[in-house]
C-alpha cells in the first residue's frame, strides 16, 4: 500500500472541496487515528489487520488533504504509552512500521513528484535499532522536499516532548550558548520536536473519545478541536469535510485568540528584556541616572544580542538533530 493513494475525487467531492476552499482553510491538520482495534473487533479480524487498515486509511486521507489544499499533516502513530500493550501487539506494530518505512524508501519517485517531506517526531532511541535506521533513511531521503509535510509522531508523548525541550534549553545554558534569562515560552516552542512546523490549525480525533491522550498539548492551545465518532479505518472524505467546516465556523474566534496570544508574548518578552537591561545598568552604573534615549539604545542592543544568541543556539540544536538522523542513515547504508 502506497503512502499516498493515487485517486481522483468524484465530481461531487470536487464540488464540495471547491466550496470549502472558498472559505478559510486549515494549513496544518493533526490526526489522532483512534479506533483501529475496535474496528478489528467489529469486523471480526485480527488486531494487526485493524492497524494495517488504519495505515491504508492514512494514505487515503493524505490524498484528500492534498485535494483540499492542506499541505501539512501530523499523525499520532505510536505513543510511548503504547509500549505498555501486550508484547504481541507491540511487536506487530513495530513490524508494520518496518514494512511501511521500507515501502516508503521504494516510493521515492512518487514522493518527489508530490514534494512530500517526511518527519518523524519522538524519541527514536526507544525503538529497535533496525527500525531507527529505516526511519532515519526515510527522513533523510525526503528532507529536501518542501511542497507538503507529513509529521509522524512515533515513540511520542507531548509531556515527554516538553520535558525534552526543557532539557535542550538547560543544555544550551550549560554550553554557554544562551543565558538563563533567554529562556521563554517562545524559546521552548522552538525546542520542541515540531519546531519546524506551524502549530496545527485543526486537530481531529476519531472513535468518539474526547481527550488528547498526551498529543500536541503545547501546540494545540489555539487549535480547533474536532472529535468524531467514526472509527479511523472507516474515515471518509465527508468526515474530513465536516471537520474542516467546523474549523471554518470557529475561525474568527480562533484567529482573535491567536493574535491576542502573540501580542501577549511580545509584551512579555519586552518586559523581560527591560528587566535584564535594568539589572545590567544597575551593576554597571556609576550612580548617575541614564536618560530615556540612552536606556532605549541599551534595550535595543540587548534585544539584538539576545536574538543573536538564541538564533545561534537554535542552529546548533537543529544541527545536532540533523546529525542524529544522518548518522543513523549512514549506519543503515553500512549495514
PDB file of N, CA and C in Angstrom, residues 33-58 89 93 96 231-234:
ATOM      1  N   UNK A  33      -5.458   9.037  15.220  1.00  0.00           N
ATOM      2  CA  UNK A  33      -6.089   7.996  14.395  1.00  0.00           C
ATOM      3  C   UNK A  33      -6.556   6.856  15.296  1.00  0.00           C
ATOM      4  N   UNK A  34      -7.673   7.077  15.968  1.00  0.00           N
ATOM      5  CA  UNK A  34      -8.129   6.145  17.006  1.00  0.00           C
ATOM      6  C   UNK A  34      -9.234   5.240  16.474  1.00  0.00           C
ATOM      7  N   UNK A  35      -9.226   4.006  16.951  1.00  0.00           N
ATOM      8  CA  UNK A  35     -10.315   3.087  16.623  1.00  0.00           C
ATOM      9  C   UNK A  35      -9.902   1.870  15.826  1.00  0.00           C
ATOM     10  N   UNK A  36      -8.605   1.675  15.588  1.00  0.00           N
ATOM     11  CA  UNK A  36      -8.170   0.519  14.800  1.00  0.00           C
ATOM     12  C   UNK A  36      -8.528  -0.808  15.476  1.00  0.00           C
ATOM     13  N   UNK A  37      -8.328  -0.880  16.785  1.00  0.00           N
ATOM     14  CA  UNK A  37      -8.607  -2.139  17.484  1.00  0.00           C
ATOM     15  C   UNK A  37     -10.109  -2.412  17.554  1.00  0.00           C
ATOM     16  N   UNK A  38     -10.899  -1.357  17.781  1.00  0.00           N
ATOM     17  CA  UNK A  38     -12.355  -1.558  17.804  1.00  0.00           C
ATOM     18  C   UNK A  38     -12.883  -1.925  16.428  1.00  0.00           C
ATOM     19  N   UNK A  39     -12.247  -1.363  15.383  1.00  0.00           N
ATOM     20  CA  UNK A  39     -12.629  -1.743  14.024  1.00  0.00           C
ATOM     21  C   UNK A  39     -12.354  -3.225  13.785  1.00  0.00           C
ATOM     22  N   UNK A  40     -11.191  -3.691  14.245  1.00  0.00           N
ATOM     23  CA  UNK A  40     -10.840  -5.105  14.069  1.00  0.00           C
ATOM     24  C   UNK A  40     -11.852  -6.000  14.777  1.00  0.00           C
ATOM     25  N   UNK A  41     -12.250  -5.605  15.982  1.00  0.00           N
ATOM     26  CA  UNK A  41     -13.236  -6.380  16.735  1.00  0.00           C
ATOM     27  C   UNK A  41     -14.584  -6.366  16.010  1.00  0.00           C
ATOM     28  N   UNK A  42     -14.951  -5.209  15.512  1.00  0.00           N
ATOM     29  CA  UNK A  42     -16.224  -5.062  14.799  1.00  0.00           C
ATOM     30  C   UNK A  42     -16.243  -5.888  13.510  1.00  0.00           C
ATOM     31  N   UNK A  43     -15.096  -5.921  12.801  1.00  0.00           N
ATOM     32  CA  UNK A  43     -15.005  -6.639  11.524  1.00  0.00           C
ATOM     33  C   UNK A  43     -14.600  -8.103  11.697  1.00  0.00           C
ATOM     34  N   UNK A  44     -14.398  -8.525  12.964  1.00  0.00           N
ATOM     35  CA  UNK A  44     -14.002  -9.902  13.268  1.00  0.00           C
ATOM     36  C   UNK A  44     -12.700 -10.294  12.564  1.00  0.00           C
ATOM     37  N   UNK A  45     -11.716  -9.397  12.673  1.00  0.00           N
ATOM     38  CA  UNK A  45     -10.389  -9.683  12.116  1.00  0.00           C
ATOM     39  C   UNK A  45      -9.357  -9.467  13.222  1.00  0.00           C
ATOM     40  N   UNK A  46      -8.122  -9.889  12.958  1.00  0.00           N
ATOM     41  CA  UNK A  46      -7.053  -9.732  13.938  1.00  0.00           C
ATOM     42  C   UNK A  46      -6.747  -8.244  14.163  1.00  0.00           C
ATOM     43  N   UNK A  47      -6.230  -7.942  15.368  1.00  0.00           N
ATOM     44  CA  UNK A  47      -5.861  -6.560  15.677  1.00  0.00           C
ATOM     45  C   UNK A  47      -4.870  -5.995  14.659  1.00  0.00           C
ATOM     46  N   UNK A  48      -3.921  -6.850  14.260  1.00  0.00           N
ATOM     47  CA  UNK A  48      -2.902  -6.390  13.322  1.00  0.00           C
ATOM     48  C   UNK A  48      -3.529  -5.951  12.007  1.00  0.00           C
ATOM     49  N   UNK A  49      -4.585  -6.641  11.598  1.00  0.00           N
ATOM     50  CA  UNK A  49      -5.280  -6.253  10.369  1.00  0.00           C
ATOM     51  C   UNK A  49      -5.969  -4.898  10.558  1.00  0.00           C
ATOM     52  N   UNK A  50      -6.469  -4.650  11.758  1.00  0.00           N
ATOM     53  CA  UNK A  50      -7.066  -3.346  12.049  1.00  0.00           C
ATOM     54  C   UNK A  50      -6.047  -2.228  11.915  1.00  0.00           C
ATOM     55  N   UNK A  51      -4.832  -2.469  12.416  1.00  0.00           N
ATOM     56  CA  UNK A  51      -3.773  -1.458  12.292  1.00  0.00           C
ATOM     57  C   UNK A  51      -3.359  -1.278  10.829  1.00  0.00           C
ATOM     58  N   UNK A  52      -3.323  -2.378  10.071  1.00  0.00           N
ATOM     59  CA  UNK A  52      -2.980  -2.275   8.644  1.00  0.00           C
ATOM     60  C   UNK A  52      -4.025  -1.471   7.888  1.00  0.00           C
ATOM     61  N   UNK A  53      -5.300  -1.713   8.214  1.00  0.00           N
ATOM     62  CA  UNK A  53      -6.374  -0.936   7.591  1.00  0.00           C
ATOM     63  C   UNK A  53      -6.259   0.540   7.981  1.00  0.00           C
ATOM     64  N   UNK A  54      -5.787   0.789   9.201  1.00  0.00           N
ATOM     65  CA  UNK A  54      -5.592   2.166   9.642  1.00  0.00           C
ATOM     66  C   UNK A  54      -4.535   2.880   8.820  1.00  0.00           C
ATOM     67  N   UNK A  55      -3.456   2.181   8.468  1.00  0.00           N
ATOM     68  CA  UNK A  55      -2.430   2.810   7.630  1.00  0.00           C
ATOM     69  C   UNK A  55      -2.981   3.096   6.231  1.00  0.00           C
ATOM     70  N   UNK A  56      -3.748   2.166   5.685  1.00  0.00           N
ATOM     71  CA  UNK A  56      -4.334   2.396   4.364  1.00  0.00           C
ATOM     72  C   UNK A  56      -5.242   3.626   4.387  1.00  0.00           C
ATOM     73  N   UNK A  57      -5.961   3.805   5.494  1.00  0.00           N
ATOM     74  CA  UNK A  57      -6.821   4.984   5.595  1.00  0.00           C
ATOM     75  C   UNK A  57      -5.988   6.259   5.677  1.00  0.00           C
ATOM     76  N   UNK A  58      -4.826   6.187   6.327  1.00  0.00           N
ATOM     77  CA  UNK A  58      -3.931   7.342   6.360  1.00  0.00           C
ATOM     78  C   UNK A  58      -3.510   7.735   4.957  1.00  0.00           C
ATOM     79  N   UNK A  89       1.180  -7.347  20.464  1.00  0.00           N
ATOM     80  CA  UNK A  89       0.668  -6.198  19.726  1.00  0.00           C
ATOM     81  C   UNK A  89       1.783  -5.199  19.423  1.00  0.00           C
ATOM     82  N   UNK A  93       3.079  -3.957  15.781  1.00  0.00           N
ATOM     83  CA  UNK A  93       3.131  -2.548  15.356  1.00  0.00           C
ATOM     84  C   UNK A  93       4.536  -2.180  14.872  1.00  0.00           C
ATOM     85  N   UNK A  96       4.840  -3.664  11.432  1.00  0.00           N
ATOM     86  CA  UNK A  96       4.075  -2.866  10.468  1.00  0.00           C
ATOM     87  C   UNK A  96       4.853  -1.607  10.100  1.00  0.00           C
ATOM     88  N   UNK A 231     -14.857   5.306  13.491  1.00  0.00           N
ATOM     89  CA  UNK A 231     -13.597   4.609  13.720  1.00  0.00           C
ATOM     90  C   UNK A 231     -12.621   4.961  12.597  1.00  0.00           C
ATOM     91  N   UNK A 232     -11.341   5.067  12.924  1.00  0.00           N
ATOM     92  CA  UNK A 232     -10.378   5.569  11.938  1.00  0.00           C
ATOM     93  C   UNK A 232     -10.378   4.794  10.617  1.00  0.00           C
ATOM     94  N   UNK A 233     -10.364   3.460  10.603  1.00  0.00           N
ATOM     95  CA  UNK A 233     -10.349   2.767   9.302  1.00  0.00           C
ATOM     96  C   UNK A 233     -11.595   3.025   8.454  1.00  0.00           C
ATOM     97  N   UNK A 234     -12.657   3.559   9.066  1.00  0.00           N
ATOM     98  CA  UNK A 234     -13.890   3.853   8.337  1.00  0.00           C
ATOM     99  C   UNK A 234     -14.012   5.343   7.998  1.00  0.00           C
TER     100      UNK A 234
END
